[in-house]
Amino acid sequence: MTPEVRSAYAGRKLASKVAELGAAVAVGLSFLPLVAIFTYVVRHGAPSIGENWAGMANAILGTIEVVVLASAMAVPLGVAAGLFLAEYARARLARLVRFATDVLAGVPSILVGVAVYAIVVVRMKQLSAFAGACSLAIVMLPLIVRTTDSLSRAVPESLREAALALGAPRWRTALFVVLPTASPGIRTGCMLAVARACGETAPLLFTAYATTLQVQIFTNTATPSPNGHAQAWAAALVLVAIVVLLNLVARRLTRIT
Amino acid sequence: MNLPDRAFVGTGRFSAIVLASILVGVAACVTRIAWPSIVEGGVSFFTGATWSPDHRVYGALALVWGTFVTSVIALALSLPIGLGVAVFLSDLGPASLRRPVSSLVELLAAIPSVVYGLWAALVLAPVLQARLEPGGPPLGLALLCASLVLAIMVLPTIAAVARDVLVAVPADLREGALALGATRWDVVRLVVVPHARRGLYGAILLGFGRAVGETMAVAAVAPGLTMSSVIANEWPIARSESHVSALAEVGLLLFAVTVAFNVAARFLVAPRATA
């Protein structure tokens, strides 16, 4: 190496080190809000969780009710649609539905609330757990369809061919070969969708008003009273615990299998 | 095809069609509620900057502006950090740290937006108020605070999508550059980023779409500042028919904007692969 080349290389090596440091700093900065939120939620939520338990138990039950109802609607429909897309759909229909799924995933959830209000609430003339569940189901659907679709397509073609060669019809191949092979990942996807639904607030605001944990946090944030704030922190602690737990369990599931 | 096969295809096709029609249904429902306002308000809805339900004056310009400004500031703040995280995960960070860092970024995305809203309204806003504007009017601060919390919420989206795009750059290209004596930063700068440019633009668009649509956190910090938050704040207390209708028209506008961003992003992130 001539001295010029060596010094140029030293400069580039230094630039590389600086860039690596910069990336690490970015990672550090991105954790700052995570740490801040966890600390505040635990510090403010934990002391007041006991005294607010009575009011919160109701809201927790409300959240569970709405989310379970929503999952009962979204999971079968979503898995069926995803499996159909991966196994059966002709290219053009599949492309169209995939496109619609992606777009639906990007629609702000508050608009889903508006639409469900227009269809369900106006017709039933009242806010209800069912209406809330409908809107959460619509939020969950694209996530479930997308995971089922992509994981089913990732199942090796040779497995399908082996089943078909043994004389299995396509529906048995799809249900008893493809689906079980892809199911650990699909389970994870569904749990992540459930976790997402637990945190969704906007579509519940005018469909299932004030009966769930999420909406309780929002209404209590808006009140000026310290009591309300304490209640909001306690509810936030419970909600974050639920969501983080679901996320951890979901990810643990795939790692084992 | 035998009978079970046909039944299976039937159910599958039914659920796929339900899915596609939900999208159309959402648009149709919002339009139906918004219709009186569209007819009555006409162009003044887009040109008027006064939003005053009490006087039945509905001009959405201020809301559009609020959405635009908060989203742009949020993106400006989170873009360098998000891309930094993505590059850390794809090239520059030690391999052993990639998995834990990835999970933590996903955790950041998993925190419900009401919790962000709570934190921003009760912790961030008072701190900003005390530091930047003691005793002054809180108007500009609400905007800043909303932008900050949006930046936090958009960050995981940008980081995750950009990471996927960068990781998808073929390893051969990286190895070729390294074999020619490039440093790791040279590889990123000269090979990976140019190759992934379209996808990175897509990541930015997706982040922007997320910021525009994000509702609850903004509704908690700066009520009625943006298009999405005004619906959340005012719909439950709207008394008159015209108010509800005008809010639905705001929703329709929001729908159009977010769909446009997402469609554009989809074409950039996956030009042919998912087709």
PDB file of N, CA, C and O in Angstrom, chain A residues 144-168:
ATOM      1  N   ILE A 144     -54.443 -11.465  10.302  1.00  0.00           N
ATOM      2  CA  ILE A 144     -54.564 -12.928  10.296  1.00  0.00           C
ATOM      3  C   ILE A 144     -54.474 -13.474   8.874  1.00  0.00           C
ATOM      4  O   ILE A 144     -53.769 -14.448   8.614  1.00  0.00           O
ATOM      5  N   VAL A 145     -55.175 -12.826   7.945  1.00  0.00           N
ATOM      6  CA  VAL A 145     -55.144 -13.299   6.552  1.00  0.00           C
ATOM      7  C   VAL A 145     -53.723 -13.264   6.012  1.00  0.00           C
ATOM      8  O   VAL A 145     -53.251 -14.220   5.397  1.00  0.00           O
ATOM      9  N   ARG A 146     -53.038 -12.168   6.274  1.00  0.00           N
ATOM     10  CA  ARG A 146     -51.697 -12.008   5.738  1.00  0.00           C
ATOM     11  C   ARG A 146     -50.762 -13.103   6.250  1.00  0.00           C
ATOM     12  O   ARG A 146     -50.048 -13.722   5.463  1.00  0.00           O
ATOM     13  N   THR A 147     -50.766 -13.351   7.575  1.00  0.00           N
ATOM     14  CA  THR A 147     -49.870 -14.403   8.095  1.00  0.00           C
ATOM     15  C   THR A 147     -50.260 -15.763   7.562  1.00  0.00           C
ATOM     16  O   THR A 147     -49.385 -16.528   7.142  1.00  0.00           O
ATOM     17  N   THR A 148     -51.558 -16.090   7.576  1.00  0.00           N
ATOM     18  CA  THR A 148     -51.967 -17.416   7.104  1.00  0.00           C
ATOM     19  C   THR A 148     -51.563 -17.609   5.652  1.00  0.00           C
ATOM     20  O   THR A 148     -51.008 -18.645   5.275  1.00  0.00           O
ATOM     21  N   ASP A 149     -51.820 -16.599   4.844  1.00  0.00           N
ATOM     22  CA  ASP A 149     -51.515 -16.661   3.418  1.00  0.00           C
ATOM     23  C   ASP A 149     -50.027 -16.880   3.195  1.00  0.00           C
ATOM     24  O   ASP A 149     -49.608 -17.831   2.522  1.00  0.00           O
ATOM     25  N   SER A 150     -49.193 -16.032   3.808  1.00  0.00           N
ATOM     26  CA  SER A 150     -47.762 -16.114   3.478  1.00  0.00           C
ATOM     27  C   SER A 150     -47.133 -17.379   4.069  1.00  0.00           C
ATOM     28  O   SER A 150     -46.263 -17.986   3.447  1.00  0.00           O
ATOM     29  N   LEU A 151     -47.600 -17.793   5.253  1.00  0.00           N
ATOM     30  CA  LEU A 151     -47.008 -19.001   5.836  1.00  0.00           C
ATOM     31  C   LEU A 151     -47.458 -20.254   5.091  1.00  0.00           C
ATOM     32  O   LEU A 151     -46.690 -21.205   4.945  1.00  0.00           O
ATOM     33  N   SER A 152     -48.711 -20.262   4.620  1.00  0.00           N
ATOM     34  CA  SER A 152     -49.163 -21.427   3.856  1.00  0.00           C
ATOM     35  C   SER A 152     -48.401 -21.523   2.545  1.00  0.00           C
ATOM     36  O   SER A 152     -48.080 -22.618   2.072  1.00  0.00           O
ATOM     37  N   ARG A 153     -48.108 -20.369   1.969  1.00  0.00           N
ATOM     38  CA  ARG A 153     -47.360 -20.412   0.712  1.00  0.00           C
ATOM     39  C   ARG A 153     -45.922 -20.846   0.935  1.00  0.00           C
ATOM     40  O   ARG A 153     -45.269 -21.335   0.015  1.00  0.00           O
ATOM     41  N   ALA A 154     -45.437 -20.645   2.172  1.00  0.00           N
ATOM     42  CA  ALA A 154     -44.058 -21.042   2.455  1.00  0.00           C
ATOM     43  C   ALA A 154     -43.921 -22.545   2.691  1.00  0.00           C
ATOM     44  O   ALA A 154     -42.813 -23.063   2.760  1.00  0.00           O
ATOM     45  N   VAL A 155     -45.050 -23.253   2.823  1.00  0.00           N
ATOM     46  CA  VAL A 155     -44.987 -24.713   2.985  1.00  0.00           C
ATOM     47  C   VAL A 155     -44.452 -25.320   1.683  1.00  0.00           C
ATOM     48  O   VAL A 155     -44.942 -24.998   0.602  1.00  0.00           O
ATOM     49  N   PRO A 156     -43.432 -26.181   1.792  1.00  0.00           N
ATOM     50  CA  PRO A 156     -42.794 -26.707   0.582  1.00  0.00           C
ATOM     51  C   PRO A 156     -43.786 -27.422  -0.342  1.00  0.00           C
ATOM     52  O   PRO A 156     -44.661 -28.156   0.126  1.00  0.00           O
ATOM     53  N   GLU A 157     -43.626 -27.205  -1.619  1.00  0.00           N
ATOM     54  CA  GLU A 157     -44.508 -27.799  -2.620  1.00  0.00           C
ATOM     55  C   GLU A 157     -44.444 -29.327  -2.566  1.00  0.00           C
ATOM     56  O   GLU A 157     -45.435 -30.019  -2.820  1.00  0.00           O
ATOM     57  N   SER A 158     -43.277 -29.850  -2.167  1.00  0.00           N
ATOM     58  CA  SER A 158     -43.111 -31.309  -2.169  1.00  0.00           C
ATOM     59  C   SER A 158     -44.089 -31.974  -1.203  1.00  0.00           C
ATOM     60  O   SER A 158     -44.572 -33.079  -1.465  1.00  0.00           O
ATOM     61  N   LEU A 159     -44.404 -31.310  -0.084  1.00  0.00           N
ATOM     62  CA  LEU A 159     -45.361 -31.885   0.873  1.00  0.00           C
ATOM     63  C   LEU A 159     -46.726 -32.027   0.220  1.00  0.00           C
ATOM     64  O   LEU A 159     -47.403 -33.045   0.354  1.00  0.00           O
ATOM     65  N   ARG A 160     -47.156 -30.964  -0.484  1.00  0.00           N
ATOM     66  CA  ARG A 160     -48.445 -31.007  -1.175  1.00  0.00           C
ATOM     67  C   ARG A 160     -48.464 -32.126  -2.206  1.00  0.00           C
ATOM     68  O   ARG A 160     -49.407 -32.904  -2.295  1.00  0.00           O
ATOM     69  N   GLU A 161     -47.369 -32.197  -2.982  1.00  0.00           N
ATOM     70  CA  GLU A 161     -47.313 -33.193  -4.046  1.00  0.00           C
ATOM     71  C   GLU A 161     -47.357 -34.601  -3.477  1.00  0.00           C
ATOM     72  O   GLU A 161     -48.010 -35.488  -4.031  1.00  0.00           O
ATOM     73  N   ALA A 162     -46.679 -34.796  -2.338  1.00  0.00           N
ATOM     74  CA  ALA A 162     -46.691 -36.123  -1.711  1.00  0.00           C
ATOM     75  C   ALA A 162     -48.117 -36.499  -1.325  1.00  0.00           C
ATOM     76  O   ALA A 162     -48.572 -37.620  -1.579  1.00  0.00           O
ATOM     77  N   ALA A 163     -48.852 -35.553  -0.710  1.00  0.00           N
ATOM     78  CA  ALA A 163     -50.229 -35.836  -0.299  1.00  0.00           C
ATOM     79  C   ALA A 163     -51.103 -36.125  -1.509  1.00  0.00           C
ATOM     80  O   ALA A 163     -51.862 -37.096  -1.524  1.00  0.00           O
ATOM     81  N   LEU A 164     -50.960 -35.319  -2.543  1.00  0.00           N
ATOM     82  CA  LEU A 164     -51.781 -35.516  -3.743  1.00  0.00           C
ATOM     83  C   LEU A 164     -51.444 -36.848  -4.411  1.00  0.00           C
ATOM     84  O   LEU A 164     -52.318 -37.559  -4.895  1.00  0.00           O
ATOM     85  N   ALA A 165     -50.155 -37.207  -4.388  1.00  0.00           N
ATOM     86  CA  ALA A 165     -49.736 -38.454  -5.012  1.00  0.00           C
ATOM     87  C   ALA A 165     -50.337 -39.656  -4.293  1.00  0.00           C
ATOM     88  O   ALA A 165     -50.562 -40.712  -4.876  1.00  0.00           O
ATOM     89  N   LEU A 166     -50.576 -39.491  -2.983  1.00  0.00           N
ATOM     90  CA  LEU A 166     -51.190 -40.577  -2.219  1.00  0.00           C
ATOM     91  C   LEU A 166     -52.691 -40.629  -2.432  1.00  0.00           C
ATOM     92  O   LEU A 166     -53.378 -41.430  -1.814  1.00  0.00           O
ATOM     93  N   GLY A 167     -53.190 -39.730  -3.239  1.00  0.00           N
ATOM     94  CA  GLY A 167     -54.609 -39.775  -3.566  1.00  0.00           C
ATOM     95  C   GLY A 167     -55.458 -38.846  -2.717  1.00  0.00           C
ATOM     96  O   GLY A 167     -56.683 -38.890  -2.793  1.00  0.00           O
ATOM     97  N   ALA A 168     -54.847 -37.989  -1.913  1.00  0.00           N
ATOM     98  CA  ALA A 168     -55.646 -37.064  -1.105  1.00  0.00           C
ATOM     99  C   ALA A 168     -56.217 -35.973  -1.997  1.00  0.00           C
ATOM    100  O   ALA A 168     -55.507 -35.470  -2.877  1.00  0.00           O
TER     101      ALA A 168
END
